[in-house]
Amino acid sequence: MKGCSSLGLLRFAAILELKSAKGRSSYAIVDLKEAVAPIAPRAAQSLTSANPMPADNAERVAAAARALSPYLGARMIPVRMLGRSFFIRELAPQDLKIEVDQFSHGEAIKAGRYLAFVVGKAHARQMDDATRQRWLAMLEADRRGAIDAPTWLWDSVVSLAGAHEAGYLEHCRRYALAA
């Protein structure tokens, strides 16, 4: 079991048969994942700017993927189904999640700084100056002791880790009872 971003959300996997013009078949594994509202605020004008922020959550996720990782974004589409917003992406071997223990301490710090810079820059582009300043103030004001993260972020990570662990243990319990 990997990650915890989907706990409580609808998520499906499917194998699709794709036929070429000559009738040859190939197959693709796709991931259908419910898209939810972002945590970070966005400027009201981001919906009407030169690069508008989509109001639909799946469209927003796909647009962000195209901007940050064009190869991944090209394999994603937003859809509406079951009255909810989903994005569908073709899974590829290079999409496997990175395991933290594969990095040395120094490599993990470099990767974290790089990702914070890229993601932070993407979020900042979506906000007007006043919204950006409020967001930065919130991030800076809520730091505690040696933990270099806002309390709300730490609480969210701990909560998600707990929910993931509880969900995984419940899955194991049900699997054991069924066996």
PDB file of C-alpha atoms in Angstrom:
ATOM      1  CA  MET A   1       0.000   0.000   0.000  1.00  0.00           C
ATOM      2  CA  LYS A   2       1.481   3.358  -0.985  1.00  0.00           C
ATOM      3  CA  GLY A   3       0.504   6.876  -0.088  1.00  0.00           C
ATOM      4  CA  CYS A   4      -2.502   8.196   1.771  1.00  0.00           C
ATOM      5  CA  SER A   5      -3.824  10.944  -0.490  1.00  0.00           C
ATOM      6  CA  SER A   6      -6.772   8.823  -1.641  1.00  0.00           C
ATOM      7  CA  LEU A   7      -8.144   7.646   1.705  1.00  0.00           C
ATOM      8  CA  GLY A   8     -11.814   8.563   1.869  1.00  0.00           C
ATOM      9  CA  LEU A   9     -11.949   9.393  -1.841  1.00  0.00           C
ATOM     10  CA  LEU A  10     -13.241   7.362  -4.747  1.00  0.00           C
ATOM     11  CA  ARG A  11     -10.436   5.732  -6.706  1.00  0.00           C
ATOM     12  CA  PHE A  12     -10.477   3.069  -9.376  1.00  0.00           C
ATOM     13  CA  ALA A  13      -7.967   1.268 -11.570  1.00  0.00           C
ATOM     14  CA  ALA A  14      -8.832  -0.147 -14.966  1.00  0.00           C
ATOM     15  CA  ILE A  15      -7.164  -1.926 -17.847  1.00  0.00           C
ATOM     16  CA  LEU A  16      -8.141  -0.509 -21.219  1.00  0.00           C
ATOM     17  CA  GLU A  17      -7.805  -2.193 -24.586  1.00  0.00           C
ATOM     18  CA  LEU A  18      -6.735   0.261 -27.265  1.00  0.00           C
ATOM     19  CA  LYS A  19      -7.205  -0.689 -30.919  1.00  0.00           C
ATOM     20  CA  SER A  20      -5.053   0.845 -33.639  1.00  0.00           C
ATOM     21  CA  ALA A  21      -6.374   1.808 -37.062  1.00  0.00           C
ATOM     22  CA  LYS A  22      -5.080  -1.580 -38.283  1.00  0.00           C
ATOM     23  CA  GLY A  23      -7.050  -3.400 -35.569  1.00  0.00           C
ATOM     24  CA  ARG A  24      -4.046  -4.266 -33.407  1.00  0.00           C
ATOM     25  CA  SER A  25      -4.624  -4.208 -29.659  1.00  0.00           C
ATOM     26  CA  SER A  26      -2.492  -2.652 -26.974  1.00  0.00           C
ATOM     27  CA  TYR A  27      -3.357  -2.175 -23.346  1.00  0.00           C
ATOM     28  CA  ALA A  28      -3.067   0.627 -20.812  1.00  0.00           C
ATOM     29  CA  ILE A  29      -3.550   0.717 -17.070  1.00  0.00           C
ATOM     30  CA  VAL A  30      -5.397   3.832 -15.936  1.00  0.00           C
ATOM     31  CA  ASP A  31      -5.962   5.354 -12.531  1.00  0.00           C
ATOM     32  CA  LEU A  32      -9.266   7.190 -11.928  1.00  0.00           C
ATOM     33  CA  LYS A  33      -8.972   9.410  -8.863  1.00  0.00           C
ATOM     34  CA  GLU A  34     -11.471  11.766  -7.297  1.00  0.00           C
ATOM     35  CA  ALA A  35     -10.216  15.357  -7.364  1.00  0.00           C
ATOM     36  CA  VAL A  36     -10.885  17.497  -4.296  1.00  0.00           C
ATOM     37  CA  ALA A  37     -10.692  21.206  -3.542  1.00  0.00           C
ATOM     38  CA  PRO A  38      -7.204  22.646  -2.949  1.00  0.00           C
ATOM     39  CA  ILE A  39      -6.042  23.613   0.534  1.00  0.00           C
ATOM     40  CA  ALA A  40      -4.060  26.660  -0.628  1.00  0.00           C
ATOM     41  CA  PRO A  41      -6.137  29.779  -1.354  1.00  0.00           C
ATOM     42  CA  ARG A  42      -6.302  31.232  -4.835  1.00  0.00           C
ATOM     43  CA  ALA A  43      -6.896  34.756  -5.995  1.00  0.00           C
ATOM     44  CA  ALA A  44     -10.377  35.494  -7.356  1.00  0.00           C
ATOM     45  CA  GLN A  45      -8.759  36.955 -10.488  1.00  0.00           C
ATOM     46  CA  SER A  46      -6.998  33.636 -11.188  1.00  0.00           C
ATOM     47  CA  LEU A  47     -10.205  32.464 -12.859  1.00  0.00           C
ATOM     48  CA  THR A  48     -10.149  35.314 -15.372  1.00  0.00           C
ATOM     49  CA  SER A  49      -6.396  35.929 -15.870  1.00  0.00           C
ATOM     50  CA  ALA A  50      -4.374  35.159 -19.014  1.00  0.00           C
ATOM     51  CA  ASN A  51      -3.706  31.679 -17.551  1.00  0.00           C
ATOM     52  CA  PRO A  52      -7.037  31.017 -15.823  1.00  0.00           C
ATOM     53  CA  MET A  53      -7.281  28.609 -12.910  1.00  0.00           C
ATOM     54  CA  PRO A  54     -10.039  26.086 -13.718  1.00  0.00           C
ATOM     55  CA  ALA A  55     -12.916  26.044 -11.249  1.00  0.00           C
ATOM     56  CA  ASP A  56     -13.385  22.275 -11.646  1.00  0.00           C
ATOM     57  CA  ASN A  57     -11.001  20.353  -9.376  1.00  0.00           C
ATOM     58  CA  ALA A  58     -10.060  17.689 -11.935  1.00  0.00           C
ATOM     59  CA  GLU A  59      -9.427  20.320 -14.604  1.00  0.00           C
ATOM     60  CA  ARG A  60      -7.222  22.170 -12.082  1.00  0.00           C
ATOM     61  CA  VAL A  61      -5.221  19.005 -11.299  1.00  0.00           C
ATOM     62  CA  ALA A  62      -4.730  18.203 -14.999  1.00  0.00           C
ATOM     63  CA  ALA A  63      -3.730  21.820 -15.795  1.00  0.00           C
ATOM     64  CA  ALA A  64      -1.204  21.789 -12.935  1.00  0.00           C
ATOM     65  CA  ALA A  65       0.242  18.494 -14.147  1.00  0.00           C
ATOM     66  CA  ARG A  66       0.613  19.881 -17.676  1.00  0.00           C
ATOM     67  CA  ALA A  67       2.385  22.964 -16.288  1.00  0.00           C
ATOM     68  CA  LEU A  68       4.686  21.174 -13.834  1.00  0.00           C
ATOM     69  CA  SER A  69       5.259  17.862 -15.640  1.00  0.00           C
ATOM     70  CA  PRO A  70       4.186  18.024 -19.294  1.00  0.00           C
ATOM     71  CA  TYR A  71       4.832  14.311 -19.875  1.00  0.00           C
ATOM     72  CA  LEU A  72       2.524  13.355 -16.997  1.00  0.00           C
ATOM     73  CA  GLY A  73      -0.003  16.073 -17.845  1.00  0.00           C
ATOM     74  CA  ALA A  74      -0.272  14.804 -21.417  1.00  0.00           C
ATOM     75  CA  ARG A  75      -1.453  11.457 -20.005  1.00  0.00           C
ATOM     76  CA  MET A  76      -4.232  12.973 -17.860  1.00  0.00           C
ATOM     77  CA  ILE A  77      -7.788  14.054 -18.594  1.00  0.00           C
ATOM     78  CA  PRO A  78     -10.466  15.500 -16.302  1.00  0.00           C
ATOM     79  CA  VAL A  79     -13.883  13.811 -16.229  1.00  0.00           C
ATOM     80  CA  ARG A  80     -17.187  14.072 -14.372  1.00  0.00           C
ATOM     81  CA  MET A  81     -18.790  10.835 -13.241  1.00  0.00           C
ATOM     82  CA  LEU A  82     -20.952   9.686 -10.366  1.00  0.00           C
ATOM     83  CA  GLY A  83     -21.691  13.369  -9.754  1.00  0.00           C
ATOM     84  CA  ARG A  84     -18.041  14.042  -8.858  1.00  0.00           C
ATOM     85  CA  SER A  85     -14.894  15.425 -10.418  1.00  0.00           C
ATOM     86  CA  PHE A  86     -12.212  12.863 -11.348  1.00  0.00           C
ATOM     87  CA  PHE A  87      -8.986  12.837 -13.280  1.00  0.00           C
ATOM     88  CA  ILE A  88      -7.859   9.853 -15.269  1.00  0.00           C
ATOM     89  CA  ARG A  89      -4.199   9.175 -15.894  1.00  0.00           C
ATOM     90  CA  GLU A  90      -2.420   6.453 -17.713  1.00  0.00           C
ATOM     91  CA  LEU A  91      -0.017   4.717 -15.376  1.00  0.00           C
ATOM     92  CA  ALA A  92       3.551   4.179 -16.521  1.00  0.00           C
ATOM     93  CA  PRO A  93       6.539   2.545 -14.799  1.00  0.00           C
ATOM     94  CA  GLN A  94       8.145   5.953 -14.233  1.00  0.00           C
ATOM     95  CA  ASP A  95       5.125   6.970 -12.111  1.00  0.00           C
ATOM     96  CA  LEU A  96       6.214   4.712  -9.252  1.00  0.00           C
ATOM     97  CA  LYS A  97       6.513   6.697  -6.063  1.00  0.00           C
ATOM     98  CA  ILE A  98       9.920   7.523  -4.701  1.00  0.00           C
ATOM     99  CA  GLU A  99      10.797   5.741  -1.477  1.00  0.00           C
ATOM    100  CA  VAL A 100      12.300   8.104   1.078  1.00  0.00           C
ATOM    101  CA  ASP A 101      14.839   5.565   2.311  1.00  0.00           C
ATOM    102  CA  GLN A 102      16.458   5.414  -1.136  1.00  0.00           C
ATOM    103  CA  PHE A 103      17.900   8.917  -0.504  1.00  0.00           C
ATOM    104  CA  SER A 104      20.805   9.907   1.680  1.00  0.00           C
ATOM    105  CA  HIS A 105      20.057  12.683   4.192  1.00  0.00           C
ATOM    106  CA  GLY A 106      21.699  15.287   1.920  1.00  0.00           C
ATOM    107  CA  GLU A 107      19.855  14.082  -1.196  1.00  0.00           C
ATOM    108  CA  ALA A 108      16.522  14.187   0.658  1.00  0.00           C
ATOM    109  CA  ILE A 109      17.138  17.785   1.733  1.00  0.00           C
ATOM    110  CA  LYS A 110      18.069  18.806  -1.836  1.00  0.00           C
ATOM    111  CA  ALA A 111      14.995  17.051  -3.273  1.00  0.00           C
ATOM    112  CA  GLY A 112      12.724  18.634  -0.636  1.00  0.00           C
ATOM    113  CA  ARG A 113      14.077  22.127  -1.339  1.00  0.00           C
ATOM    114  CA  TYR A 114      13.663  21.642  -5.083  1.00  0.00           C
ATOM    115  CA  LEU A 115      10.090  20.370  -4.758  1.00  0.00           C
ATOM    116  CA  ALA A 116       9.182  23.151  -2.320  1.00  0.00           C
ATOM    117  CA  PHE A 117      10.546  25.694  -4.798  1.00  0.00           C
ATOM    118  CA  VAL A 118       8.711  24.246  -7.823  1.00  0.00           C
ATOM    119  CA  VAL A 119       5.395  23.694  -6.042  1.00  0.00           C
ATOM    120  CA  GLY A 120       5.654  26.982  -4.166  1.00  0.00           C
ATOM    121  CA  LYS A 121       6.274  28.846  -7.404  1.00  0.00           C
ATOM    122  CA  ALA A 122       3.262  27.169  -9.016  1.00  0.00           C
ATOM    123  CA  HIS A 123       1.013  28.120  -6.083  1.00  0.00           C
ATOM    124  CA  ALA A 124       2.375  31.674  -6.025  1.00  0.00           C
ATOM    125  CA  ARG A 125       1.517  32.166  -9.710  1.00  0.00           C
ATOM    126  CA  GLN A 126      -2.128  31.436  -8.889  1.00  0.00           C
ATOM    127  CA  MET A 127      -2.400  34.182  -6.255  1.00  0.00           C
ATOM    128  CA  ASP A 128      -2.543  37.937  -6.433  1.00  0.00           C
ATOM    129  CA  ASP A 129       0.020  39.819  -4.327  1.00  0.00           C
ATOM    130  CA  ALA A 130      -2.287  40.383  -1.327  1.00  0.00           C
ATOM    131  CA  THR A 131      -3.331  36.694  -1.211  1.00  0.00           C
ATOM    132  CA  ARG A 132       0.297  35.605  -1.585  1.00  0.00           C
ATOM    133  CA  GLN A 133       1.390  37.858   1.310  1.00  0.00           C
ATOM    134  CA  ARG A 134      -1.395  36.489   3.574  1.00  0.00           C
ATOM    135  CA  TRP A 135      -0.402  32.905   2.651  1.00  0.00           C
ATOM    136  CA  LEU A 136       3.281  33.580   3.380  1.00  0.00           C
ATOM    137  CA  ALA A 137       2.390  35.246   6.683  1.00  0.00           C
ATOM    138  CA  MET A 138       0.308  32.213   7.686  1.00  0.00           C
ATOM    139  CA  LEU A 139       3.161  29.843   6.812  1.00  0.00           C
ATOM    140  CA  GLU A 140       5.735  31.928   8.685  1.00  0.00           C
ATOM    141  CA  ALA A 141       3.599  32.749  11.735  1.00  0.00           C
ATOM    142  CA  ASP A 142       2.731  29.181  12.660  1.00  0.00           C
ATOM    143  CA  ARG A 143       6.191  27.660  13.186  1.00  0.00           C
ATOM    144  CA  ARG A 144       7.048  25.922  16.427  1.00  0.00           C
ATOM    145  CA  GLY A 145      10.476  25.184  17.916  1.00  0.00           C
ATOM    146  CA  ALA A 146      12.803  23.053  15.837  1.00  0.00           C
ATOM    147  CA  ILE A 147      10.059  21.742  13.547  1.00  0.00           C
ATOM    148  CA  ASP A 148      10.479  23.684  10.341  1.00  0.00           C
ATOM    149  CA  ALA A 149       6.827  23.326   9.283  1.00  0.00           C
ATOM    150  CA  PRO A 150       3.582  25.159  10.122  1.00  0.00           C
ATOM    151  CA  THR A 151       1.554  23.470  12.858  1.00  0.00           C
ATOM    152  CA  TRP A 152      -1.442  22.987  10.544  1.00  0.00           C
ATOM    153  CA  LEU A 153       0.791  21.115   8.067  1.00  0.00           C
ATOM    154  CA  TRP A 154       2.297  18.935  10.778  1.00  0.00           C
ATOM    155  CA  ASP A 155      -1.167  18.186  12.206  1.00  0.00           C
ATOM    156  CA  SER A 156      -2.452  17.302   8.719  1.00  0.00           C
ATOM    157  CA  VAL A 157       0.453  14.949   8.020  1.00  0.00           C
ATOM    158  CA  VAL A 158       0.070  13.228  11.387  1.00  0.00           C
ATOM    159  CA  SER A 159      -3.696  12.946  10.867  1.00  0.00           C
ATOM    160  CA  LEU A 160      -3.280  11.513   7.369  1.00  0.00           C
ATOM    161  CA  ALA A 161      -0.618   9.072   8.558  1.00  0.00           C
ATOM    162  CA  GLY A 162      -2.951   7.908  11.334  1.00  0.00           C
ATOM    163  CA  ALA A 163      -5.913   7.560   8.948  1.00  0.00           C
ATOM    164  CA  HIS A 164      -3.740   5.663   6.474  1.00  0.00           C
ATOM    165  CA  GLU A 165      -2.456   3.309   9.138  1.00  0.00           C
ATOM    166  CA  ALA A 166      -5.980   2.728  10.510  1.00  0.00           C
ATOM    167  CA  GLY A 167      -7.327   2.101   6.996  1.00  0.00           C
ATOM    168  CA  TYR A 168      -4.510  -0.298   6.178  1.00  0.00           C
ATOM    169  CA  LEU A 169      -4.950  -2.227   9.436  1.00  0.00           C
ATOM    170  CA  GLU A 170      -8.717  -2.451   8.824  1.00  0.00           C
ATOM    171  CA  HIS A 171      -8.023  -3.763   5.314  1.00  0.00           C
ATOM    172  CA  CYS A 172      -5.651  -6.373   6.782  1.00  0.00           C
ATOM    173  CA  ARG A 173      -8.237  -7.377   9.398  1.00  0.00           C
ATOM    174  CA  ARG A 174     -10.950  -7.859   6.754  1.00  0.00           C
ATOM    175  CA  TYR A 175      -8.565  -9.768   4.493  1.00  0.00           C
ATOM    176  CA  ALA A 176      -7.580 -12.076   7.373  1.00  0.00           C
ATOM    177  CA  LEU A 177     -11.216 -12.701   8.311  1.00  0.00           C
ATOM    178  CA  ALA A 178     -12.146 -13.487   4.692  1.00  0.00           C
ATOM    179  CA  ALA A 179      -9.236 -15.923   4.385  1.00  0.00           C
TER     180      ALA A 179
END
